[in-house]
Short mmCIF file of C-alpha atoms in Angstrom, two decimals:
data_model
loop_
_atom_site.label_atom_id
_atom_site.label_comp_id
_atom_site.label_asym_id
_atom_site.label_seq_id
_atom_site.Cartn_x
_atom_site.Cartn_y
_atom_site.Cartn_z
CA MET A 1 -10.78 22.16 66.84
CA ALA A 2 -12.40 18.78 66.14
CA ASP A 3 -12.52 19.61 62.43
CA THR A 4 -8.88 20.57 62.45
CA VAL A 5 -7.85 17.38 64.23
CA GLY A 6 -9.88 15.16 61.89
CA LYS A 7 -8.70 16.73 58.65
CA PRO A 8 -5.09 15.44 58.79
CA ALA A 9 -6.35 11.89 59.14
CA GLU A 10 -8.24 12.25 55.89
CA ASP A 11 -5.20 13.87 54.29
CA VAL A 12 -2.96 10.99 55.33
CA ALA A 13 -5.20 8.55 53.53
CA GLY A 14 -5.22 10.63 50.37
CA ALA A 15 -1.55 11.57 50.31
CA PRO A 16 0.41 10.67 47.15
CA ASN A 17 2.67 7.64 47.32
CA GLY A 18 6.32 8.37 47.89
CA ILE A 19 5.71 11.70 49.67
CA ASP A 20 5.83 12.13 53.42
CA SER A 21 2.19 12.70 54.31
CA ARG A 22 3.14 14.51 57.51
CA GLU A 23 5.12 17.03 55.50
CA LEU A 24 2.15 17.65 53.24
CA ILE A 25 -0.18 18.06 56.18
CA THR A 26 2.23 20.47 57.86
CA VAL A 27 2.40 22.57 54.71
CA ARG A 28 -1.38 22.62 54.30
CA LEU A 29 -1.94 23.65 57.91
CA ALA A 30 0.73 26.36 57.66
CA LEU A 31 -0.87 27.78 54.52
CA ASP A 32 -4.30 27.79 56.10
CA ALA A 33 -3.03 29.38 59.32
CA GLY A 34 -1.14 32.07 57.42
CA ILE A 35 -4.19 33.08 55.41
CA LYS A 36 -6.41 33.25 58.49
CA SER A 37 -3.94 34.99 60.79
CA SER A 38 -3.41 38.24 58.91
CA ARG A 39 -4.66 40.20 55.92
CA ARG A 40 -1.14 41.49 55.31
CA ILE A 41 1.98 39.51 54.50
CA TRP A 42 4.09 42.68 54.45
CA ASP A 43 3.66 45.92 56.38
CA ALA A 44 3.58 49.41 54.85
CA ASP A 45 7.39 49.61 54.92
CA GLY A 46 7.81 46.34 53.02
CA ASN A 47 8.82 44.24 56.04
CA CYS A 48 7.52 40.67 56.02
CA THR A 49 5.12 40.02 58.91
CA SER A 50 4.23 36.45 57.95
CA ARG A 51 7.49 34.67 57.22
CA ASN A 52 6.08 31.26 58.18
CA PHE A 53 3.37 31.64 55.56
CA LEU A 54 5.88 32.54 52.85
CA SER A 55 8.00 29.54 53.81
CA ALA A 56 4.93 27.32 53.55
CA VAL A 57 4.12 28.76 50.11
CA ASP A 58 7.65 28.11 48.91
CA LYS A 59 7.57 24.57 50.29
CA ALA A 60 4.20 23.85 48.67
CA LEU A 61 5.40 25.15 45.31
CA CYS A 62 8.59 23.11 45.58
CA LEU A 63 6.67 19.91 46.35
CA ALA A 64 4.20 20.61 43.56
CA GLU A 65 7.03 21.11 41.08
CA GLU A 66 8.79 17.91 42.09
CA ASP A 67 5.75 15.65 41.89
CA PRO A 68 2.59 16.19 39.79
CA SER A 69 0.59 14.12 42.27
CA ALA A 70 1.64 16.49 45.04
CA ARG A 71 0.47 19.38 42.88
CA ARG A 72 -2.95 17.80 42.55
CA TYR A 73 -3.03 17.08 46.26
CA LEU A 74 -2.09 20.66 47.20
CA ASP A 75 -3.95 22.33 44.36
CA HIS A 76 -6.76 23.82 46.45
CA ASP A 77 -4.35 25.02 49.14
CA ILE A 78 -2.01 26.59 46.60
CA ASP A 79 -4.98 28.26 44.94
CA ASN A 80 -6.06 29.86 48.23
CA ALA A 81 -2.50 30.83 49.09
CA MET A 82 -1.87 32.47 45.74
CA SER A 83 -5.16 34.37 45.90
CA HIS A 84 -3.98 35.72 49.25
CA MET A 85 -0.56 36.47 47.79
CA VAL A 86 -1.91 38.23 44.70
CA ALA A 87 -4.20 40.39 46.85
CA GLN A 88 -1.11 41.92 48.47
CA ILE A 89 -0.48 44.03 45.38
CA GLN A 90 -3.46 46.16 46.41
CA ILE A 91 -1.96 46.68 49.86
CA VAL A 92 1.74 47.22 49.25
CA ARG A 93 2.72 50.87 48.86
CA VAL A 94 4.89 51.25 45.77
CA TRP A 95 4.50 54.99 45.16
CA LYS A 96 4.78 57.96 47.46
CA ALA A 97 3.43 61.44 46.96
CA SER A 98 4.94 63.34 49.90
CA GLN A 99 7.54 65.25 47.85
CA LEU A 100 5.01 65.73 45.09
CA CYS A 101 2.58 67.35 47.51
CA VAL A 102 5.26 69.77 48.68
CA ALA A 103 5.88 70.77 45.05
CA VAL A 104 2.19 71.11 44.25
CA ASP A 105 1.60 73.02 47.47
CA ARG A 106 3.82 75.73 46.04
CA LEU A 107 1.49 75.91 43.05
CA PHE A 108 -1.58 76.05 45.27
CA PRO A 109 -0.42 77.90 48.41
CA ASN A 110 -3.89 78.29 49.94
CA ALA A 111 -4.45 74.56 50.27
CA ALA A 112 -5.00 74.49 54.00
CA ASP A 113 -7.62 77.24 53.80
CA SER A 114 -9.47 75.68 50.89
CA MET A 115 -9.97 72.27 52.46
CA SER A 116 -13.01 71.71 54.63
CA THR A 117 -12.65 70.40 58.17
CA SER A 118 -13.92 66.99 57.13
CA ASP A 119 -11.37 66.81 54.33
CA ARG A 120 -8.52 67.65 56.65
CA THR A 121 -9.47 65.02 59.20
CA THR A 122 -10.23 62.18 56.80
CA THR A 123 -7.52 59.53 56.76
CA THR A 124 -8.44 57.93 53.48
CA GLY A 125 -10.63 58.70 50.54
CA THR A 126 -11.41 57.53 47.06
CA VAL A 127 -11.81 59.22 43.73
CA SER A 128 -14.45 58.01 41.35
CA SER A 129 -11.85 56.00 39.47
CA GLY A 130 -12.01 53.59 42.40
CA MET A 131 -8.53 54.28 43.74
CA GLU A 132 -7.85 54.67 47.44
CA LEU A 133 -6.06 57.76 48.69
CA ASP A 134 -3.91 57.98 51.80
CA ALA A 135 -4.05 61.29 53.64
CA SER A 136 -0.66 60.65 55.23
CA ASP A 137 0.91 61.57 51.90
CA GLY A 138 -0.72 64.99 51.89
CA ILE A 139 -4.29 64.72 50.65
CA GLN A 140 -4.91 68.32 51.70
CA CYS A 141 -2.24 69.92 49.55
CA TRP A 142 -4.47 71.49 46.89
CA ALA A 143 -5.71 75.05 46.70
CA SER A 144 -7.51 77.51 44.52
CA SER A 145 -4.69 79.63 43.15
CA CYS A 146 -1.64 78.92 41.05
CA VAL A 147 1.88 80.30 40.64
CA PRO A 148 2.63 80.19 36.86
CA ASP A 149 6.42 80.17 37.25
CA GLU A 150 6.29 77.29 39.73
CA PHE A 151 3.97 75.36 37.44
CA ALA A 152 6.28 75.86 34.47
CA ALA A 153 9.23 74.67 36.54
CA LEU A 154 7.37 71.54 37.63
CA VAL A 155 6.29 70.72 34.09
CA ASP A 156 9.72 71.44 32.59
CA GLY A 157 11.58 68.79 34.59
CA GLY A 158 10.61 69.36 38.20
CA LEU A 159 8.84 66.01 38.43
CA GLU A 160 11.95 64.19 37.23
CA VAL A 161 13.87 65.08 40.39
CA LEU A 162 11.11 64.13 42.83
CA ASP A 163 11.39 60.83 44.67
CA LEU A 164 8.14 59.12 43.70
CA ILE A 165 8.88 55.44 44.38
CA ARG A 166 9.35 53.20 47.42
CA PRO A 167 12.16 50.70 46.73
CA ALA A 168 10.89 48.46 49.53
CA GLY A 169 7.52 48.27 47.81
CA VAL A 170 9.16 47.23 44.55
CA SER A 171 11.07 44.51 46.41
CA VAL A 172 7.75 43.16 47.67
CA LEU A 173 6.43 43.12 44.11
CA HIS A 174 9.46 41.05 43.10
CA GLU A 175 8.71 38.54 45.87
CA ILE A 176 5.06 38.28 44.87
CA ALA A 177 5.90 37.97 41.18
CA GLN A 178 8.46 35.24 41.80
CA ARG A 179 5.86 33.02 43.45
CA VAL A 180 3.11 34.00 41.01
CA ILE A 181 5.25 32.87 38.07
CA CYS A 182 6.22 29.63 39.81
CA ALA A 183 2.58 28.82 40.58
CA GLY A 184 1.34 29.79 37.12
CA TYR A 185 -0.95 32.55 38.39
CA THR A 186 0.16 35.35 36.09
CA LYS A 187 -3.33 35.87 34.65
CA GLN A 188 -4.85 36.42 38.09
CA PHE A 189 -1.96 38.70 38.99
CA LEU A 190 -2.56 40.90 35.96
CA GLN A 191 -6.29 41.03 36.65
CA LYS A 192 -5.68 42.21 40.20
CA MET A 193 -3.51 45.07 38.91
CA GLU A 194 -6.60 46.70 37.40
CA SER A 195 -7.71 47.92 40.83
CA VAL A 196 -4.30 48.84 42.24
CA PRO A 197 -4.14 52.42 43.58
CA CYS A 198 -1.49 54.92 42.54
CA ASN A 199 -1.48 57.82 44.99
CA VAL A 200 0.92 59.86 42.83
CA LEU A 201 -1.48 60.13 39.89
CA ASP A 202 -4.55 60.28 42.13
CA ARG A 203 -3.16 63.41 43.76
CA PHE A 204 -3.61 65.24 40.48
CA LEU A 205 -7.23 64.14 40.20
CA LEU A 206 -7.84 65.60 43.65
CA ILE A 207 -7.15 69.05 42.24
CA LEU A 208 -10.30 68.63 40.20
CA LEU A 209 -12.48 66.35 42.31
CA VAL A 210 -11.92 67.74 45.80
CA GLN A 211 -11.18 71.40 45.37
CA CYS A 212 -13.13 72.30 42.27
CA PRO A 213 -16.11 69.97 41.75
CA ARG A 214 -18.05 72.28 39.39
CA ARG A 215 -16.80 71.42 35.92
CA THR A 216 -18.17 74.48 34.12
CA THR A 217 -16.21 77.07 36.08
CA GLY A 218 -13.24 78.83 34.55
CA ILE A 219 -10.91 77.75 37.35
CA TRP A 220 -11.87 74.09 36.88
CA ILE A 221 -11.19 74.25 33.15
CA LYS A 222 -7.79 75.86 33.74
CA ARG A 223 -6.96 73.24 36.35
CA TRP A 224 -7.89 70.44 33.99
CA SER A 225 -5.35 71.75 31.49
CA MET A 226 -2.68 71.90 34.18
CA VAL A 227 -3.46 68.43 35.48
CA THR A 228 -3.28 66.97 31.98
CA GLU A 229 0.23 68.31 31.53
CA LEU A 230 1.31 67.14 34.98
CA VAL A 231 -0.09 63.63 34.57
CA GLU A 232 1.81 63.15 31.33
CA LYS A 233 5.07 64.26 32.98
CA ALA A 234 4.38 62.20 36.11
CA VAL A 235 3.83 58.98 34.16
CA VAL A 236 7.15 59.48 32.37
CA ALA A 237 8.92 60.09 35.70
CA MET A 238 7.26 57.05 37.29
CA ARG A 239 8.35 54.85 34.42
CA ARG A 240 11.95 56.04 34.64
CA GLN A 241 12.12 55.52 38.40
CA LEU A 242 10.52 52.07 38.30
CA TYR A 243 12.97 50.92 35.64
CA ALA A 244 15.86 52.21 37.75
CA GLN A 245 15.08 49.81 40.62
CA ASP A 246 16.97 46.59 41.29
CA PRO A 247 15.96 43.86 38.82
CA GLY A 248 13.73 40.97 39.81
CA ALA A 249 10.78 38.80 38.86
CA PHE A 250 8.41 41.76 38.68
CA ASP A 251 10.31 43.04 35.64
CA ASN A 252 8.15 40.61 33.64
CA PHE A 253 5.07 42.63 34.62
CA ARG A 254 6.24 46.21 35.03
CA ASP A 255 5.25 47.35 31.51
CA GLU A 256 1.73 46.01 31.94
CA TYR A 257 1.60 47.34 35.50
CA LEU A 258 2.49 50.87 34.40
CA GLN A 259 0.05 50.76 31.52
CA ILE A 260 -2.83 49.54 33.68
CA THR A 261 -2.07 52.07 36.41
CA SER A 262 -1.73 54.97 33.99
CA GLU A 263 -4.64 54.03 31.76
CA GLY A 264 -7.17 54.20 34.58
CA VAL A 265 -6.18 57.74 35.54
CA VAL A 266 -5.84 58.99 31.95
CA LEU A 267 -9.26 57.66 30.94
CA HIS A 268 -10.78 59.16 34.07
CA LEU A 269 -9.19 62.50 33.25
CA LEU A 270 -10.58 62.34 29.72
CA ARG A 271 -14.06 61.55 31.04
CA LEU A 272 -13.84 64.66 33.18
CA ALA A 273 -13.23 66.71 30.03
CA ASP A 274 -16.90 66.57 29.05
CA VAL A 275 -17.64 70.29 28.78
CA SER A 276 -20.57 69.92 26.41
CA THR A 277 -22.73 71.88 28.86
CA VAL A 278 -20.46 74.92 28.63
CA THR A 279 -22.18 77.43 26.36
CA SER A 280 -20.81 80.76 27.55
CA HIS A 281 -18.46 82.13 24.89
CA GLU A 282 -16.62 84.04 27.63
CA LYS A 283 -14.94 80.70 28.44
CA LEU A 284 -13.72 80.10 24.91
CA GLU A 285 -10.08 80.66 25.79
CA TYR A 286 -10.31 78.08 28.57
CA ILE A 287 -11.72 75.43 26.24
CA LEU A 288 -8.94 76.20 23.78
CA SER A 289 -6.44 75.70 26.61
CA MET A 290 -7.96 72.29 27.31
CA TYR A 291 -7.66 71.35 23.65
CA GLU A 292 -4.05 72.52 23.49
CA ALA A 293 -3.07 70.74 26.71
CA LEU A 294 -4.54 67.44 25.55
CA SER A 295 -3.18 67.64 22.00
CA ASP A 296 0.29 68.47 23.37
CA ALA A 297 0.26 65.67 25.96
CA ALA A 298 -1.32 62.99 23.76
CA PRO A 299 1.77 61.98 21.72
CA SER A 300 3.90 61.37 24.82
CA LEU A 301 1.09 59.60 26.64
CA LEU A 302 0.35 57.28 23.74
CA LEU A 303 4.01 56.27 23.56
CA LEU A 304 3.62 54.79 27.04
CA PHE A 305 0.89 52.40 25.93
CA SER A 306 0.70 49.44 23.59
CA GLY A 307 -1.87 46.94 22.39
CA GLU A 308 -5.40 47.28 23.74
CA HIS A 309 -4.32 49.91 26.26
CA LYS A 310 -3.08 52.18 23.48
CA GLN A 311 -6.19 51.60 21.41
CA ARG A 312 -8.53 52.55 24.27
CA VAL A 313 -6.55 55.65 25.23
CA SER A 314 -6.19 56.72 21.60
CA GLU A 315 -9.90 56.35 20.87
CA ARG A 316 -10.92 58.22 24.01
CA THR A 317 -8.38 60.98 23.33
CA LEU A 318 -9.62 61.48 19.77
CA ASP A 319 -13.22 61.51 20.96
CA THR A 320 -12.40 64.10 23.63
CA LEU A 321 -10.54 66.34 21.17
CA THR A 322 -13.48 66.13 18.77
CA ARG A 323 -15.93 67.10 21.49
CA LEU A 324 -13.76 70.02 22.59
CA ALA A 325 -13.47 71.19 18.99
CA ASP A 326 -17.25 71.09 18.60
CA VAL A 327 -17.67 73.20 21.73
CA VAL A 328 -15.12 75.70 20.40
CA LYS A 329 -16.97 76.01 17.09
CA THR A 330 -20.25 76.60 18.91
CA MET A 331 -18.64 79.27 21.07
CA VAL A 332 -17.07 81.02 18.09
CA SER A 333 -20.48 81.15 16.45
CA GLY A 334 -21.80 82.79 19.61
CA VAL A 335 -19.02 85.37 19.59
CA MET A 336 -19.63 86.18 15.93
CA ALA A 337 -23.35 86.48 16.52
CA LYS A 338 -22.79 88.98 19.30
CA ILE A 339 -20.36 91.06 17.25
CA GLN A 340 -22.65 90.99 14.22
CA SER A 341 -25.79 91.78 16.19
CA ASP A 342 -28.33 94.20 14.64
CA PRO A 343 -26.53 97.55 14.35
CA SER A 344 -29.83 99.39 14.42
CA ALA A 345 -30.34 98.31 17.98
CA THR A 346 -27.19 100.13 19.06
CA PRO A 347 -25.72 103.50 18.10
CA SER A 348 -22.72 103.24 15.80
CA ARG A 349 -20.71 105.40 18.17
CA ALA A 350 -20.49 105.49 21.94
CA PRO A 351 -22.57 108.31 23.48
CA ASP A 352 -19.55 109.94 25.08
CA GLY A 353 -17.47 109.77 21.93
CA GLY A 354 -15.31 106.96 23.30
CA VAL A 355 -14.83 103.40 22.08
CA HIS A 356 -18.06 101.60 21.31
CA GLN A 357 -18.85 98.64 23.58
CA VAL A 358 -18.99 96.24 20.62
CA THR A 359 -15.53 97.41 19.57
CA GLN A 360 -14.29 96.95 23.13
CA TYR A 361 -15.77 93.48 23.22
CA THR A 362 -14.20 92.57 19.88
CA MET A 363 -10.77 93.80 20.90
CA THR A 364 -11.01 91.95 24.21
CA CYS A 365 -11.85 88.73 22.35
CA VAL A 366 -8.96 89.21 19.95
CA GLU A 367 -6.53 89.91 22.78
CA ARG A 368 -7.60 86.86 24.80
CA LEU A 369 -7.67 84.50 21.82
CA ALA A 370 -4.40 85.65 20.24
CA PRO A 371 -2.24 83.13 22.19
CA HIS A 372 -4.46 80.35 20.85
CA ARG A 373 -4.71 81.53 17.25
CA THR A 374 -2.88 78.51 15.78
CA VAL A 375 -5.05 75.85 17.38
CA LEU A 376 -8.17 77.95 16.83
CA GLY A 377 -7.38 78.14 13.13
CA LEU A 378 -6.88 74.37 12.95
CA ILE A 379 -10.20 73.72 14.68
CA LEU A 380 -12.16 76.12 12.50
CA CYS A 381 -10.65 74.65 9.34
CA SER A 382 -11.48 71.08 10.32
#
């Protein structure tokens, strides 16, 4: 208390001429009290819980704009206040995944059975991309099976009709952005966006990271292809819904915000596509599905990025496609080697007069690879 009482006296002596020193001291104390009193300025529903702090921020910015000497005097306090303000972007909930989880639950109907007890009781979690997940939005909605018709419906426009955004959260972003611009803290604001969670896109990563951690299994490879398609559609839907919100100061940042948010998940998804350890040619069709899913989604995804974001995503996408193509070529060589194995080691005809096992194997391969013949031909010719 003694420190608090003594500080205003020092401030009075150093106050700029022509400005009420008591007003400056009141603003400084209000800023300090607001920062110390609560980690949150807004609650989860977007309601302001620290109106006095916001008023003090606005007053400080107004004084600083009117008089450069006041800006210098309040510089440290404004810096602390804006750091506190910018940090709110990591707390405010802009996206919601509740309707999305209902839709995905139809794709994976055994979700409740496939989650462990610890998964079902955990309130929050993180994926390795560093994003926090909120179980209240349905973290346990993934399962091990899939309904093809439901998946097709979701990919072919189902995501467009889902309510993925919280308007109250966007309003908070407008309030933050308005003060960030006024204070000249746009650079810090953009930097903080790099660690902002997006529970809509993270839900798709959970299909891979929570339910199917072994990357070399057939089900994981099939899920990766599905998730790639869904992420591309989800990003498009998120962009449309964000742009449909009421205009405000955050409009200056929304393109960069979407790119940063999407880039983190897309790059993480591409890193997960490392299937270089898969050598079994029985999984060839799954690797081809991965290649097709990524090559189909890439054009739309790249349209969402620009500048350095686009360059990073483009380079990683090309690298991933190249790696997948190399795996496919290795697998095809394995298939050919098996078909062309030493005929002397096996009778040319099945003992019972039926179809020879090599013939059966060949026909099975042809049947399973037929849907992928176009992309397979492109890979083998490259």
